[in-house]
mmCIF file with all atom_site columns, C-alpha atoms in Angstrom:
data_model
loop_
_atom_site.group_PDB
_atom_site.id
_atom_site.type_symbol
_atom_site.label_atom_id
_atom_site.label_alt_id
_atom_site.label_comp_id
_atom_site.label_asym_id
_atom_site.label_entity_id
_atom_site.label_seq_id
_atom_site.pdbx_PDB_ins_code
_atom_site.Cartn_x
_atom_site.Cartn_y
_atom_site.Cartn_z
_atom_site.occupancy
_atom_site.B_iso_or_equiv
_atom_site.pdbx_formal_charge
_atom_site.auth_seq_id
_atom_site.auth_comp_id
_atom_site.auth_asym_id
_atom_site.auth_atom_id
_atom_site.pdbx_PDB_model_num
ATOM 1   C CA . MET X 1 1   ? 138.834 255.749 -90.136  1.00 43.00 ? 20  MET X CA 1
ATOM 2   C CA . GLN X 1 2   ? 137.823 255.193 -93.791  1.00 45.00 ? 21  GLN X CA 1
ATOM 3   C CA . THR X 1 3   ? 138.784 251.498 -93.585  1.00 44.00 ? 22  THR X CA 1
ATOM 4   C CA . PHE X 1 4   ? 136.790 251.087 -90.379  1.00 38.00 ? 23  PHE X CA 1
ATOM 5   C CA . ARG X 1 5   ? 133.703 252.666 -91.973  1.00 40.00 ? 24  ARG X CA 1
ATOM 6   C CA . LYS X 1 6   ? 133.980 250.415 -95.023  1.00 40.00 ? 25  LYS X CA 1
ATOM 7   C CA . ALA X 1 7   ? 134.315 247.355 -92.784  1.00 39.00 ? 26  ALA X CA 1
ATOM 8   C CA . LEU X 1 8   ? 131.351 248.517 -90.708  1.00 37.00 ? 27  LEU X CA 1
ATOM 9   C CA . ILE X 1 9   ? 129.217 249.040 -93.813  1.00 39.00 ? 28  ILE X CA 1
ATOM 10  C CA . GLY X 1 10  ? 130.171 245.602 -95.140  1.00 43.00 ? 29  GLY X CA 1
ATOM 11  C CA . ALA X 1 11  ? 129.453 243.961 -91.786  1.00 38.00 ? 30  ALA X CA 1
ATOM 12  C CA . THR X 1 12  ? 126.101 245.724 -91.474  1.00 37.00 ? 31  THR X CA 1
ATOM 13  C CA . ALA X 1 13  ? 125.142 244.686 -94.997  1.00 38.00 ? 32  ALA X CA 1
ATOM 14  C CA . SER X 1 14  ? 126.112 241.081 -94.278  1.00 36.00 ? 33  SER X CA 1
ATOM 15  C CA . LEU X 1 15  ? 124.026 241.040 -91.104  1.00 31.00 ? 34  LEU X CA 1
ATOM 16  C CA . ALA X 1 16  ? 121.058 242.512 -92.943  1.00 34.00 ? 35  ALA X CA 1
ATOM 17  C CA . LEU X 1 17  ? 121.287 239.825 -95.613  1.00 29.00 ? 36  LEU X CA 1
ATOM 18  C CA . ALA X 1 18  ? 121.689 237.066 -93.039  1.00 31.00 ? 37  ALA X CA 1
ATOM 19  C CA . ALA X 1 19  ? 118.610 238.274 -91.179  1.00 29.00 ? 38  ALA X CA 1
ATOM 20  C CA . GLY X 1 20  ? 116.603 238.398 -94.388  1.00 27.00 ? 39  GLY X CA 1
ATOM 21  C CA . ILE X 1 21  ? 115.931 242.113 -94.125  1.00 24.00 ? 40  ILE X CA 1
ATOM 22  C CA . VAL X 1 22  ? 114.762 243.511 -97.443  1.00 28.00 ? 41  VAL X CA 1
ATOM 23  C CA . GLY X 1 23  ? 115.587 247.119 -96.578  1.00 29.00 ? 42  GLY X CA 1
ATOM 24  C CA . THR X 1 24  ? 113.960 250.262 -95.366  1.00 31.00 ? 43  THR X CA 1
ATOM 25  C CA . THR X 1 25  ? 112.039 252.985 -97.092  1.00 34.00 ? 44  THR X CA 1
ATOM 26  C CA . ALA X 1 26  ? 114.042 256.180 -97.167  1.00 41.00 ? 45  ALA X CA 1
ATOM 27  C CA . GLY X 1 27  ? 112.850 259.532 -95.969  1.00 46.00 ? 46  GLY X CA 1
ATOM 28  C CA . SER X 1 28  ? 114.116 262.914 -97.090  1.00 50.00 ? 47  SER X CA 1
ATOM 29  C CA . ALA X 1 29  ? 117.787 263.753 -96.738  1.00 47.00 ? 48  ALA X CA 1
ATOM 30  C CA . SER X 1 30  ? 118.535 266.147 -93.898  1.00 50.00 ? 49  SER X CA 1
ATOM 31  C CA . ALA X 1 31  ? 120.690 269.239 -94.311  1.00 52.00 ? 50  ALA X CA 1
ATOM 32  C CA . ASN X 1 32  ? 123.805 267.226 -93.452  1.00 57.00 ? 51  ASN X CA 1
ATOM 33  C CA . GLU X 1 33  ? 123.308 264.059 -95.448  1.00 70.00 ? 52  GLU X CA 1
ATOM 34  C CA . TRP X 1 34  ? 122.668 262.694 -98.903  1.00 81.00 ? 53  TRP X CA 1
ATOM 35  C CA . LYS X 1 35  ? 121.031 259.426 -99.940  1.00 85.00 ? 54  LYS X CA 1
ATOM 36  C CA . LEU X 1 36  ? 121.924 256.822 -102.527 1.00 84.00 ? 55  LEU X CA 1
ATOM 37  C CA . CYS X 1 37  ? 119.269 254.098 -102.752 1.00 84.00 ? 56  CYS X CA 1
ATOM 38  C CA . SER X 1 38  ? 119.114 250.730 -104.480 1.00 84.00 ? 57  SER X CA 1
ATOM 39  C CA . GLY X 1 39  ? 115.517 251.265 -105.564 1.00 87.00 ? 58  GLY X CA 1
ATOM 40  C CA . GLN X 1 40  ? 113.880 253.988 -107.577 1.00 87.00 ? 59  GLN X CA 1
ATOM 41  C CA . TYR X 1 41  ? 112.173 256.859 -105.717 1.00 88.00 ? 60  TYR X CA 1
ATOM 42  C CA . LEU X 1 42  ? 114.538 256.465 -102.729 1.00 86.00 ? 61  LEU X CA 1
ATOM 43  C CA . GLN X 1 43  ? 113.095 253.052 -101.890 1.00 83.00 ? 62  GLN X CA 1
ATOM 44  C CA . PHE X 1 44  ? 114.605 249.825 -100.523 1.00 82.00 ? 63  PHE X CA 1
ATOM 45  C CA . GLU X 1 45  ? 118.117 249.922 -99.102  1.00 83.00 ? 64  GLU X CA 1
ATOM 46  C CA . CYS X 1 46  ? 119.714 253.349 -98.805  1.00 83.00 ? 65  CYS X CA 1
ATOM 47  C CA . TRP X 1 47  ? 123.108 254.638 -97.863  1.00 76.00 ? 66  TRP X CA 1
ATOM 48  C CA . SER X 1 48  ? 123.371 258.141 -96.425  1.00 78.00 ? 67  SER X CA 1
ATOM 49  C CA . GLY X 1 49  ? 125.954 260.276 -94.742  1.00 71.00 ? 68  GLY X CA 1
ATOM 50  C CA . PRO X 1 50  ? 128.753 262.702 -95.301  1.00 61.00 ? 69  PRO X CA 1
ATOM 51  C CA . ASP X 1 51  ? 131.597 260.390 -96.428  1.00 70.00 ? 70  ASP X CA 1
ATOM 52  C CA . ARG X 1 52  ? 133.150 260.178 -99.884  1.00 72.00 ? 71  ARG X CA 1
ATOM 53  C CA . GLN X 1 53  ? 134.174 256.818 -101.316 1.00 73.00 ? 72  GLN X CA 1
ATOM 54  C CA . SER X 1 54  ? 136.770 256.032 -103.957 1.00 73.00 ? 73  SER X CA 1
ATOM 55  C CA . GLY X 1 55  ? 135.633 252.416 -104.161 1.00 74.00 ? 74  GLY X CA 1
ATOM 56  C CA . LEU X 1 56  ? 132.377 251.034 -102.813 1.00 73.00 ? 75  LEU X CA 1
ATOM 57  C CA . SER X 1 57  ? 132.165 247.710 -100.992 1.00 74.00 ? 76  SER X CA 1
ATOM 58  C CA . TRP X 1 58  ? 130.942 244.708 -102.972 1.00 69.00 ? 77  TRP X CA 1
ATOM 59  C CA . TYR X 1 59  ? 127.474 245.160 -101.509 1.00 69.00 ? 78  TYR X CA 1
ATOM 60  C CA . TRP X 1 60  ? 126.999 248.763 -102.693 1.00 71.00 ? 79  TRP X CA 1
ATOM 61  C CA . ASP X 1 61  ? 129.087 248.768 -105.872 1.00 76.00 ? 80  ASP X CA 1
ATOM 62  C CA . GLU X 1 62  ? 126.832 249.391 -108.870 1.00 80.00 ? 81  GLU X CA 1
ATOM 63  C CA . ALA X 1 63  ? 123.685 249.167 -106.749 1.00 81.00 ? 82  ALA X CA 1
ATOM 64  C CA . PHE X 1 64  ? 122.155 252.660 -106.878 1.00 87.00 ? 83  PHE X CA 1
ATOM 65  C CA . SER X 1 65  ? 118.964 253.617 -108.729 1.00 87.00 ? 84  SER X CA 1
ATOM 66  C CA . SER X 1 66  ? 118.032 256.953 -107.108 1.00 91.00 ? 85  SER X CA 1
ATOM 67  C CA . ILE X 1 67  ? 119.814 259.911 -105.497 1.00 91.00 ? 86  ILE X CA 1
ATOM 68  C CA . GLU X 1 68  ? 118.911 262.796 -103.202 1.00 90.00 ? 87  GLU X CA 1
ATOM 69  C CA . THR X 1 69  ? 121.531 265.444 -102.399 1.00 90.00 ? 88  THR X CA 1
ATOM 70  C CA . ASN X 1 70  ? 121.841 267.845 -99.483  1.00 85.00 ? 89  ASN X CA 1
ATOM 71  C CA . GLY X 1 71  ? 123.223 271.398 -99.606  1.00 86.00 ? 90  GLY X CA 1
ATOM 72  C CA . THR X 1 72  ? 126.327 270.116 -101.390 1.00 85.00 ? 91  THR X CA 1
ATOM 73  C CA . ALA X 1 73  ? 126.446 268.711 -104.897 1.00 89.00 ? 92  ALA X CA 1
ATOM 74  C CA . MET X 1 74  ? 127.523 265.104 -105.433 1.00 89.00 ? 93  MET X CA 1
ATOM 75  C CA . GLU X 1 75  ? 129.943 263.876 -108.066 1.00 90.00 ? 94  GLU X CA 1
ATOM 76  C CA . VAL X 1 76  ? 129.816 260.230 -109.128 1.00 91.00 ? 95  VAL X CA 1
ATOM 77  C CA . TRP X 1 77  ? 131.881 257.946 -111.339 1.00 92.00 ? 96  TRP X CA 1
ATOM 78  C CA . THR X 1 78  ? 131.055 254.591 -112.887 1.00 91.00 ? 97  THR X CA 1
ATOM 79  C CA . LYS X 1 79  ? 134.415 253.035 -111.932 1.00 89.00 ? 98  LYS X CA 1
ATOM 80  C CA . PRO X 1 80  ? 136.344 252.815 -108.646 1.00 88.00 ? 99  PRO X CA 1
ATOM 81  C CA . GLY X 1 81  ? 139.068 255.373 -107.987 1.00 89.00 ? 100 GLY X CA 1
ATOM 82  C CA . PHE X 1 82  ? 137.018 258.299 -109.340 1.00 89.00 ? 101 PHE X CA 1
ATOM 83  C CA . LYS X 1 83  ? 137.290 257.028 -112.926 1.00 91.00 ? 102 LYS X CA 1
ATOM 84  C CA . GLY X 1 84  ? 134.875 256.159 -115.707 1.00 93.00 ? 103 GLY X CA 1
ATOM 85  C CA . ASP X 1 85  ? 131.820 258.173 -116.719 1.00 93.00 ? 104 ASP X CA 1
ATOM 86  C CA . TYR X 1 86  ? 131.414 261.283 -114.562 1.00 94.00 ? 105 TYR X CA 1
ATOM 87  C CA . GLY X 1 87  ? 128.119 262.634 -113.262 1.00 93.00 ? 106 GLY X CA 1
ATOM 88  C CA . TYR X 1 88  ? 127.251 265.807 -111.359 1.00 94.00 ? 107 TYR X CA 1
ATOM 89  C CA . PHE X 1 89  ? 124.158 265.959 -109.152 1.00 93.00 ? 108 PHE X CA 1
ATOM 90  C CA . ALA X 1 90  ? 123.301 269.521 -108.031 1.00 93.00 ? 109 ALA X CA 1
ATOM 91  C CA . PRO X 1 91  ? 122.665 270.581 -104.399 1.00 92.00 ? 110 PRO X CA 1
ATOM 92  C CA . TRP X 1 92  ? 119.173 269.994 -102.981 1.00 92.00 ? 111 TRP X CA 1
ATOM 93  C CA . GLY X 1 93  ? 118.328 267.737 -105.888 1.00 92.00 ? 112 GLY X CA 1
ATOM 94  C CA . TYR X 1 94  ? 116.253 264.589 -106.169 1.00 93.00 ? 113 TYR X CA 1
ATOM 95  C CA . TRP X 1 95  ? 116.614 262.017 -108.946 1.00 94.00 ? 114 TRP X CA 1
ATOM 96  C CA . PRO X 1 96  ? 113.954 259.330 -108.399 1.00 94.00 ? 115 PRO X CA 1
ATOM 97  C CA . THR X 1 97  ? 115.128 257.221 -111.341 1.00 92.00 ? 116 THR X CA 1
ATOM 98  C CA . LEU X 1 98  ? 118.647 257.208 -112.711 1.00 90.00 ? 117 LEU X CA 1
ATOM 99  C CA . THR X 1 99  ? 119.339 256.464 -116.359 1.00 90.00 ? 118 THR X CA 1
ATOM 100 C CA . TYR X 1 100 ? 122.334 255.216 -118.319 1.00 90.00 ? 119 TYR X CA 1
ATOM 101 C CA . PRO X 1 101 ? 125.215 255.426 -117.563 1.00 90.00 ? 120 PRO X CA 1
ATOM 102 C CA . TYR X 1 102 ? 124.416 255.805 -113.832 1.00 88.00 ? 121 TYR X CA 1
ATOM 103 C CA . GLU X 1 103 ? 121.535 253.355 -113.220 1.00 90.00 ? 122 GLU X CA 1
ATOM 104 C CA . ASN X 1 104 ? 123.102 250.546 -111.172 1.00 88.00 ? 123 ASN X CA 1
ATOM 105 C CA . ASN X 1 105 ? 126.552 251.655 -112.280 1.00 89.00 ? 124 ASN X CA 1
ATOM 106 C CA . ILE X 1 106 ? 127.978 254.058 -109.639 1.00 89.00 ? 125 ILE X CA 1
ATOM 107 C CA . SER X 1 107 ? 131.264 252.839 -108.154 1.00 87.00 ? 126 SER X CA 1
ATOM 108 C CA . SER X 1 108 ? 132.703 255.981 -106.494 1.00 87.00 ? 127 SER X CA 1
ATOM 109 C CA . PHE X 1 109 ? 131.435 259.374 -105.354 1.00 85.00 ? 128 PHE X CA 1
ATOM 110 C CA . SER X 1 110 ? 132.670 262.629 -103.863 1.00 84.00 ? 129 SER X CA 1
ATOM 111 C CA . TYR X 1 111 ? 131.814 266.313 -103.537 1.00 80.00 ? 130 TYR X CA 1
ATOM 112 C CA . PRO X 1 112 ? 133.100 269.291 -105.562 1.00 77.00 ? 131 PRO X CA 1
ATOM 113 C CA . GLY X 1 113 ? 136.277 270.690 -104.064 1.00 60.00 ? 132 GLY X CA 1
ATOM 114 C CA . VAL X 1 114 ? 136.980 267.683 -101.814 1.00 54.00 ? 133 VAL X CA 1
#
């Protein structure tokens, strides 16, 4: 299922680029989802959902500039395979602008205890 989701995300991203879509403005995360967005203040293209990723597709790798979490904290790493600099983003949090080492540098993410 993980491979299918990655392929679907990559295919969706490719179609969006081919169509010339710039992206959508993100709303607030619901109780069951988080958001990682390519622009500051949850703007531009966003990825949301419940999955964890050990390695992001080429389109999303090192592309995030803002984060909003749901009722679960999010853990991020700057390298694929849950390696590199580690960051912890608390539940129900909102980070409109990420700074070094996370700004445009997140390559994997998960949740505490998963």
